[in-house]
Amino acid sequence: MFRGSLFALAFSATLWAAAERKPQEQAREPQNPVGYSADTVREGRKTYLRLCQYCHGADGRALANPDFEAPSLRAPSEWRHGSSDAELFVSIRDGAGHEMPPFGRQLGDDKIWQLVHYVRSIGPKELRAAPAKQGQ
Ligand code: HEC
């Protein structure tokens, strides 16, 4: 009984700590398992130009298509579905809102993580992952 409440206390403290973190701090966590490099960004860009520019615009600013209210991918602070790497991944894999289609079936996880790197590369510098260290 006593142990149970200690556990509950520790658990709520963890939840509280997670809630206290600013979105920007969460976004900076190195969650992307694919290393950030010129190559991964280039691969992500290829996929982006093939599948995403139709709605989000060639430069990510989303002024291209009046039929979709796509957000600018250069402004994570305005996103509605989260701006951490993991949330960005989920938006691409599962889609977002009513109009952003899911790409999980079409793209494997690695391709989506490359896209995450590409989207970071056109967004604010401070949210980019550090380049992978040599040998990784
Ligand atoms: C058919 C048009 C369309 C295509 C194609 C499309 N998107 Fe979107 N996307 C949208 C719309 C519209 C939203 C806003 C959804 C909402 O919040 O209601 C969105 C939202 C997003 C978000 C979430 C932003 C937020 O507010 O949290 C991300 C990330 C994103 N798109 C990335 C991509 C990527 C990467 C691709 C290519 C793999 C892509 N989108 C392809 C229309 C599209």
PDB file of C-alpha atoms and ligand atoms in Angstrom:
ATOM      1  CA  MET A   1       0.000   0.000   0.000  1.00  0.00           C
ATOM      2  CA  PHE A   2       2.712   2.405   1.104  1.00  0.00           C
ATOM      3  CA  ARG A   3       4.836   1.333  -1.831  1.00  0.00           C
ATOM      4  CA  GLY A   4       1.925   1.852  -4.184  1.00  0.00           C
ATOM      5  CA  SER A   5       1.440   5.441  -3.129  1.00  0.00           C
ATOM      6  CA  LEU A   6       5.179   6.099  -3.355  1.00  0.00           C
ATOM      7  CA  PHE A   7       5.051   4.808  -6.883  1.00  0.00           C
ATOM      8  CA  ALA A   8       2.043   6.996  -7.701  1.00  0.00           C
ATOM      9  CA  LEU A   9       3.858   9.974  -6.257  1.00  0.00           C
ATOM     10  CA  ALA A  10       6.985   9.300  -8.308  1.00  0.00           C
ATOM     11  CA  PHE A  11       4.853   8.774 -11.390  1.00  0.00           C
ATOM     12  CA  SER A  12       2.971  12.075 -11.032  1.00  0.00           C
ATOM     13  CA  ALA A  13       6.275  13.857 -10.355  1.00  0.00           C
ATOM     14  CA  THR A  14       7.543  12.486 -13.672  1.00  0.00           C
ATOM     15  CA  LEU A  15       4.408  13.624 -15.474  1.00  0.00           C
ATOM     16  CA  TRP A  16       4.694  17.014 -13.856  1.00  0.00           C
ATOM     17  CA  ALA A  17       8.351  17.321 -14.897  1.00  0.00           C
ATOM     18  CA  ALA A  18       7.437  16.396 -18.480  1.00  0.00           C
ATOM     19  CA  ALA A  19       4.652  18.988 -18.547  1.00  0.00           C
ATOM     20  CA  GLU A  20       7.032  21.635 -17.225  1.00  0.00           C
ATOM     21  CA  ARG A  21       9.406  21.358 -20.160  1.00  0.00           C
ATOM     22  CA  LYS A  22       8.996  23.969 -22.856  1.00  0.00           C
ATOM     23  CA  PRO A  23       8.009  22.687 -26.323  1.00  0.00           C
ATOM     24  CA  GLN A  24      11.292  24.027 -27.695  1.00  0.00           C
ATOM     25  CA  GLU A  25      13.279  21.937 -25.222  1.00  0.00           C
ATOM     26  CA  GLN A  26      11.336  18.849 -26.219  1.00  0.00           C
ATOM     27  CA  ALA A  27      11.902  19.587 -29.892  1.00  0.00           C
ATOM     28  CA  ARG A  28      15.641  19.795 -29.297  1.00  0.00           C
ATOM     29  CA  GLU A  29      15.832  16.307 -27.825  1.00  0.00           C
ATOM     30  CA  PRO A  30      17.874  14.086 -30.123  1.00  0.00           C
ATOM     31  CA  GLN A  31      15.118  11.632 -30.992  1.00  0.00           C
ATOM     32  CA  ASN A  32      15.798  11.079 -34.662  1.00  0.00           C
ATOM     33  CA  PRO A  33      17.525   7.689 -35.038  1.00  0.00           C
ATOM     34  CA  VAL A  34      18.772   8.643 -38.515  1.00  0.00           C
ATOM     35  CA  GLY A  35      21.874  10.847 -38.288  1.00  0.00           C
ATOM     36  CA  TYR A  36      21.660  14.432 -39.518  1.00  0.00           C
ATOM     37  CA  SER A  37      23.977  14.873 -42.488  1.00  0.00           C
ATOM     38  CA  ALA A  38      24.009  16.498 -45.904  1.00  0.00           C
ATOM     39  CA  ASP A  39      23.061  13.113 -47.399  1.00  0.00           C
ATOM     40  CA  THR A  40      20.035  12.469 -45.203  1.00  0.00           C
ATOM     41  CA  VAL A  41      18.812  16.026 -45.768  1.00  0.00           C
ATOM     42  CA  ARG A  42      19.233  15.556 -49.536  1.00  0.00           C
ATOM     43  CA  GLU A  43      17.280  12.273 -49.439  1.00  0.00           C
ATOM     44  CA  GLY A  44      14.567  13.920 -47.352  1.00  0.00           C
ATOM     45  CA  ARG A  45      14.389  16.771 -49.832  1.00  0.00           C
ATOM     46  CA  LYS A  46      13.838  14.363 -52.724  1.00  0.00           C
ATOM     47  CA  THR A  47      10.889  12.782 -50.930  1.00  0.00           C
ATOM     48  CA  TYR A  48       9.607  16.222 -49.970  1.00  0.00           C
ATOM     49  CA  LEU A  49       9.625  17.491 -53.558  1.00  0.00           C
ATOM     50  CA  ARG A  50       7.887  14.324 -54.700  1.00  0.00           C
ATOM     51  CA  LEU A  51       5.134  14.153 -52.085  1.00  0.00           C
ATOM     52  CA  CYS A  52       4.818  17.332 -50.050  1.00  0.00           C
ATOM     53  CA  GLN A  53       5.365  20.416 -52.153  1.00  0.00           C
ATOM     54  CA  TYR A  54       1.938  20.074 -53.757  1.00  0.00           C
ATOM     55  CA  CYS A  55       0.427  21.418 -50.527  1.00  0.00           C
ATOM     56  CA  HIS A  56       3.329  22.808 -48.504  1.00  0.00           C
ATOM     57  CA  GLY A  57       5.068  24.600 -51.390  1.00  0.00           C
ATOM     58  CA  ALA A  58       8.515  23.992 -52.891  1.00  0.00           C
ATOM     59  CA  ASP A  59      10.106  26.100 -50.157  1.00  0.00           C
ATOM     60  CA  GLY A  60       7.886  24.827 -47.315  1.00  0.00           C
ATOM     61  CA  ARG A  61       6.066  28.114 -46.884  1.00  0.00           C
ATOM     62  CA  ALA A  62       2.771  26.635 -48.071  1.00  0.00           C
ATOM     63  CA  LEU A  63       1.582  29.483 -50.241  1.00  0.00           C
ATOM     64  CA  ALA A  64       1.306  27.161 -53.224  1.00  0.00           C
ATOM     65  CA  ASN A  65      -2.091  25.542 -52.989  1.00  0.00           C
ATOM     66  CA  PRO A  66      -5.211  27.533 -52.172  1.00  0.00           C
ATOM     67  CA  ASP A  67      -7.218  24.302 -51.775  1.00  0.00           C
ATOM     68  CA  PHE A  68      -5.403  23.255 -48.601  1.00  0.00           C
ATOM     69  CA  GLU A  69      -4.764  25.243 -45.481  1.00  0.00           C
ATOM     70  CA  ALA A  70      -1.351  23.746 -45.044  1.00  0.00           C
ATOM     71  CA  PRO A  71       0.877  25.393 -42.443  1.00  0.00           C
ATOM     72  CA  SER A  72       4.336  26.718 -43.207  1.00  0.00           C
ATOM     73  CA  LEU A  73       6.801  23.976 -42.383  1.00  0.00           C
ATOM     74  CA  ARG A  74       9.382  26.672 -41.619  1.00  0.00           C
ATOM     75  CA  ALA A  75       7.490  27.899 -38.565  1.00  0.00           C
ATOM     76  CA  PRO A  76       7.296  25.080 -35.956  1.00  0.00           C
ATOM     77  CA  SER A  77       6.121  27.561 -33.323  1.00  0.00           C
ATOM     78  CA  GLU A  78       2.826  27.817 -35.246  1.00  0.00           C
ATOM     79  CA  TRP A  79       2.247  24.085 -35.665  1.00  0.00           C
ATOM     80  CA  ARG A  80      -0.823  22.555 -34.103  1.00  0.00           C
ATOM     81  CA  HIS A  81       0.260  18.942 -33.755  1.00  0.00           C
ATOM     82  CA  GLY A  82       3.523  19.359 -31.890  1.00  0.00           C
ATOM     83  CA  SER A  83       7.028  20.316 -32.923  1.00  0.00           C
ATOM     84  CA  SER A  84       9.288  17.694 -31.359  1.00  0.00           C
ATOM     85  CA  ASP A  85      11.017  15.272 -33.737  1.00  0.00           C
ATOM     86  CA  ALA A  86       8.693  12.497 -32.588  1.00  0.00           C
ATOM     87  CA  GLU A  87       5.559  14.597 -33.138  1.00  0.00           C
ATOM     88  CA  LEU A  88       6.770  15.689 -36.558  1.00  0.00           C
ATOM     89  CA  PHE A  89       7.350  12.035 -37.395  1.00  0.00           C
ATOM     90  CA  VAL A  90       3.811  11.134 -36.286  1.00  0.00           C
ATOM     91  CA  SER A  91       2.254  14.000 -38.314  1.00  0.00           C
ATOM     92  CA  ILE A  92       3.943  12.643 -41.439  1.00  0.00           C
ATOM     93  CA  ARG A  93       3.278   8.976 -40.704  1.00  0.00           C
ATOM     94  CA  ASP A  94      -0.336   9.267 -39.568  1.00  0.00           C
ATOM     95  CA  GLY A  95      -1.380  12.553 -41.147  1.00  0.00           C
ATOM     96  CA  ALA A  96      -2.595  15.643 -39.329  1.00  0.00           C
ATOM     97  CA  GLY A  97      -6.040  17.194 -38.989  1.00  0.00           C
ATOM     98  CA  HIS A  98      -8.513  16.388 -41.780  1.00  0.00           C
ATOM     99  CA  GLU A  99      -6.489  17.341 -44.813  1.00  0.00           C
ATOM    100  CA  MET A 100      -2.955  16.152 -44.230  1.00  0.00           C
ATOM    101  CA  PRO A 101      -2.839  12.594 -45.574  1.00  0.00           C
ATOM    102  CA  PRO A 102      -0.874   9.833 -43.802  1.00  0.00           C
ATOM    103  CA  PHE A 103       2.332   8.683 -45.504  1.00  0.00           C
ATOM    104  CA  GLY A 104       3.178   5.732 -43.260  1.00  0.00           C
ATOM    105  CA  ARG A 105       2.169   3.099 -45.796  1.00  0.00           C
ATOM    106  CA  GLN A 106       4.005   4.721 -48.635  1.00  0.00           C
ATOM    107  CA  LEU A 107       7.219   5.583 -46.785  1.00  0.00           C
ATOM    108  CA  GLY A 108       9.207   3.440 -44.360  1.00  0.00           C
ATOM    109  CA  ASP A 109      10.327   4.852 -41.005  1.00  0.00           C
ATOM    110  CA  ASP A 110      13.777   5.764 -42.329  1.00  0.00           C
ATOM    111  CA  LYS A 111      12.349   7.827 -45.182  1.00  0.00           C
ATOM    112  CA  ILE A 112      10.098   9.641 -42.714  1.00  0.00           C
ATOM    113  CA  TRP A 113      13.044  10.382 -40.394  1.00  0.00           C
ATOM    114  CA  GLN A 114      14.951  11.756 -43.393  1.00  0.00           C
ATOM    115  CA  LEU A 115      11.960  13.991 -44.075  1.00  0.00           C
ATOM    116  CA  VAL A 116      12.056  15.134 -40.454  1.00  0.00           C
ATOM    117  CA  HIS A 117      15.698  16.169 -41.019  1.00  0.00           C
ATOM    118  CA  TYR A 118      14.774  17.959 -44.224  1.00  0.00           C
ATOM    119  CA  VAL A 119      11.921  19.855 -42.571  1.00  0.00           C
ATOM    120  CA  ARG A 120      14.331  20.812 -39.751  1.00  0.00           C
ATOM    121  CA  SER A 121      16.880  21.975 -42.321  1.00  0.00           C
ATOM    122  CA  ILE A 122      14.463  24.601 -43.681  1.00  0.00           C
ATOM    123  CA  GLY A 123      13.254  25.633 -40.204  1.00  0.00           C
ATOM    124  CA  PRO A 124      14.906  27.483 -37.303  1.00  0.00           C
ATOM    125  CA  LYS A 125      18.578  26.540 -36.833  1.00  0.00           C
ATOM    126  CA  GLU A 126      18.271  25.871 -33.110  1.00  0.00           C
ATOM    127  CA  LEU A 127      15.904  22.929 -33.681  1.00  0.00           C
ATOM    128  CA  ARG A 128      18.268  21.019 -35.965  1.00  0.00           C
ATOM    129  CA  ALA A 129      19.916  17.860 -34.737  1.00  0.00           C
ATOM    130  CA  ALA A 130      23.675  17.953 -34.359  1.00  0.00           C
ATOM    131  CA  PRO A 131      25.464  16.267 -37.274  1.00  0.00           C
ATOM    132  CA  ALA A 132      26.213  12.607 -36.517  1.00  0.00           C
ATOM    133  CA  LYS A 133      29.674  12.043 -35.063  1.00  0.00           C
ATOM    134  CA  GLN A 134      32.196  10.179 -37.177  1.00  0.00           C
ATOM    135  CA  GLY A 135      31.782   6.442 -37.044  1.00  0.00           C
ATOM    136  CA  GLN A 136      28.059   6.550 -36.171  1.00  0.00           C
TER     137      GLN A 136
HETATM  138  C1  HEC B   1      -2.937  17.159 -49.668  1.00  0.00           C
HETATM  139  C2  HEC B   1      -2.145  18.229 -49.109  1.00  0.00           C
HETATM  140  C3  HEC B   1      -0.961  17.866 -48.248  1.00  0.00           C
HETATM  141  C4  HEC B   1       0.115  17.075 -48.561  1.00  0.00           C
HETATM  142  C5  HEC B   1       0.370  16.314 -49.868  1.00  0.00           C
HETATM  143  C6  HEC B   1       0.995  17.105 -47.411  1.00  0.00           C
HETATM  144  N1  HEC B   1       0.453  17.891 -46.420  1.00  0.00           N
HETATM  145 FE1  HEC B   1       1.243  18.255 -44.603  1.00  0.00          FE
HETATM  146  N2  HEC B   1      -0.446  19.224 -44.047  1.00  0.00           N
HETATM  147  C7  HEC B   1      -1.472  19.563 -44.893  1.00  0.00           C
HETATM  148  C8  HEC B   1      -2.483  20.280 -44.147  1.00  0.00           C
HETATM  149  C9  HEC B   1      -3.781  20.851 -44.715  1.00  0.00           C
HETATM  150  C10 HEC B   1      -2.022  20.352 -42.811  1.00  0.00           C
HETATM  151  C11 HEC B   1      -2.735  20.986 -41.617  1.00  0.00           C
HETATM  152  C12 HEC B   1      -3.557  19.925 -40.924  1.00  0.00           C
HETATM  153  C13 HEC B   1      -4.351  20.493 -39.766  1.00  0.00           C
HETATM  154  O1  HEC B   1      -3.737  20.933 -38.789  1.00  0.00           O
HETATM  155  O2  HEC B   1      -5.579  20.489 -39.852  1.00  0.00           O
HETATM  156  C14 HEC B   1      -0.735  19.680 -42.794  1.00  0.00           C
HETATM  157  C15 HEC B   1       0.037  19.514 -41.669  1.00  0.00           C
HETATM  158  C16 HEC B   1       1.332  19.029 -41.688  1.00  0.00           C
HETATM  159  C17 HEC B   1       2.182  18.927 -40.536  1.00  0.00           C
HETATM  160  C18 HEC B   1       1.767  19.256 -39.111  1.00  0.00           C
HETATM  161  C19 HEC B   1       1.916  20.722 -38.823  1.00  0.00           C
HETATM  162  C20 HEC B   1       1.279  21.093 -37.510  1.00  0.00           C
HETATM  163  O3  HEC B   1       0.482  22.031 -37.504  1.00  0.00           O
HETATM  164  O4  HEC B   1       1.560  20.425 -36.505  1.00  0.00           O
HETATM  165  C21 HEC B   1       3.392  18.461 -40.961  1.00  0.00           C
HETATM  166  C22 HEC B   1       4.617  18.226 -40.098  1.00  0.00           C
HETATM  167  C23 HEC B   1       3.287  18.235 -42.370  1.00  0.00           C
HETATM  168  N3  HEC B   1       2.026  18.569 -42.780  1.00  0.00           N
HETATM  169  C24 HEC B   1       4.306  17.744 -43.152  1.00  0.00           C
HETATM  170  C25 HEC B   1       4.093  17.233 -44.434  1.00  0.00           C
HETATM  171  C26 HEC B   1       5.069  16.463 -45.161  1.00  0.00           C
HETATM  172  C27 HEC B   1       6.500  16.189 -44.702  1.00  0.00           C
HETATM  173  C28 HEC B   1       4.461  16.058 -46.327  1.00  0.00           C
HETATM  174  C29 HEC B   1       5.012  15.136 -47.389  1.00  0.00           C
HETATM  175  C30 HEC B   1       5.346  13.787 -46.978  1.00  0.00           C
HETATM  176  C31 HEC B   1       3.111  16.609 -46.320  1.00  0.00           C
HETATM  177  N4  HEC B   1       2.926  17.309 -45.157  1.00  0.00           N
HETATM  178  C32 HEC B   1       2.200  16.446 -47.336  1.00  0.00           C
HETATM  179  C33 HEC B   1      -1.586  19.240 -46.226  1.00  0.00           C
HETATM  180  C34 HEC B   1      -0.732  18.370 -46.892  1.00  0.00           C
END
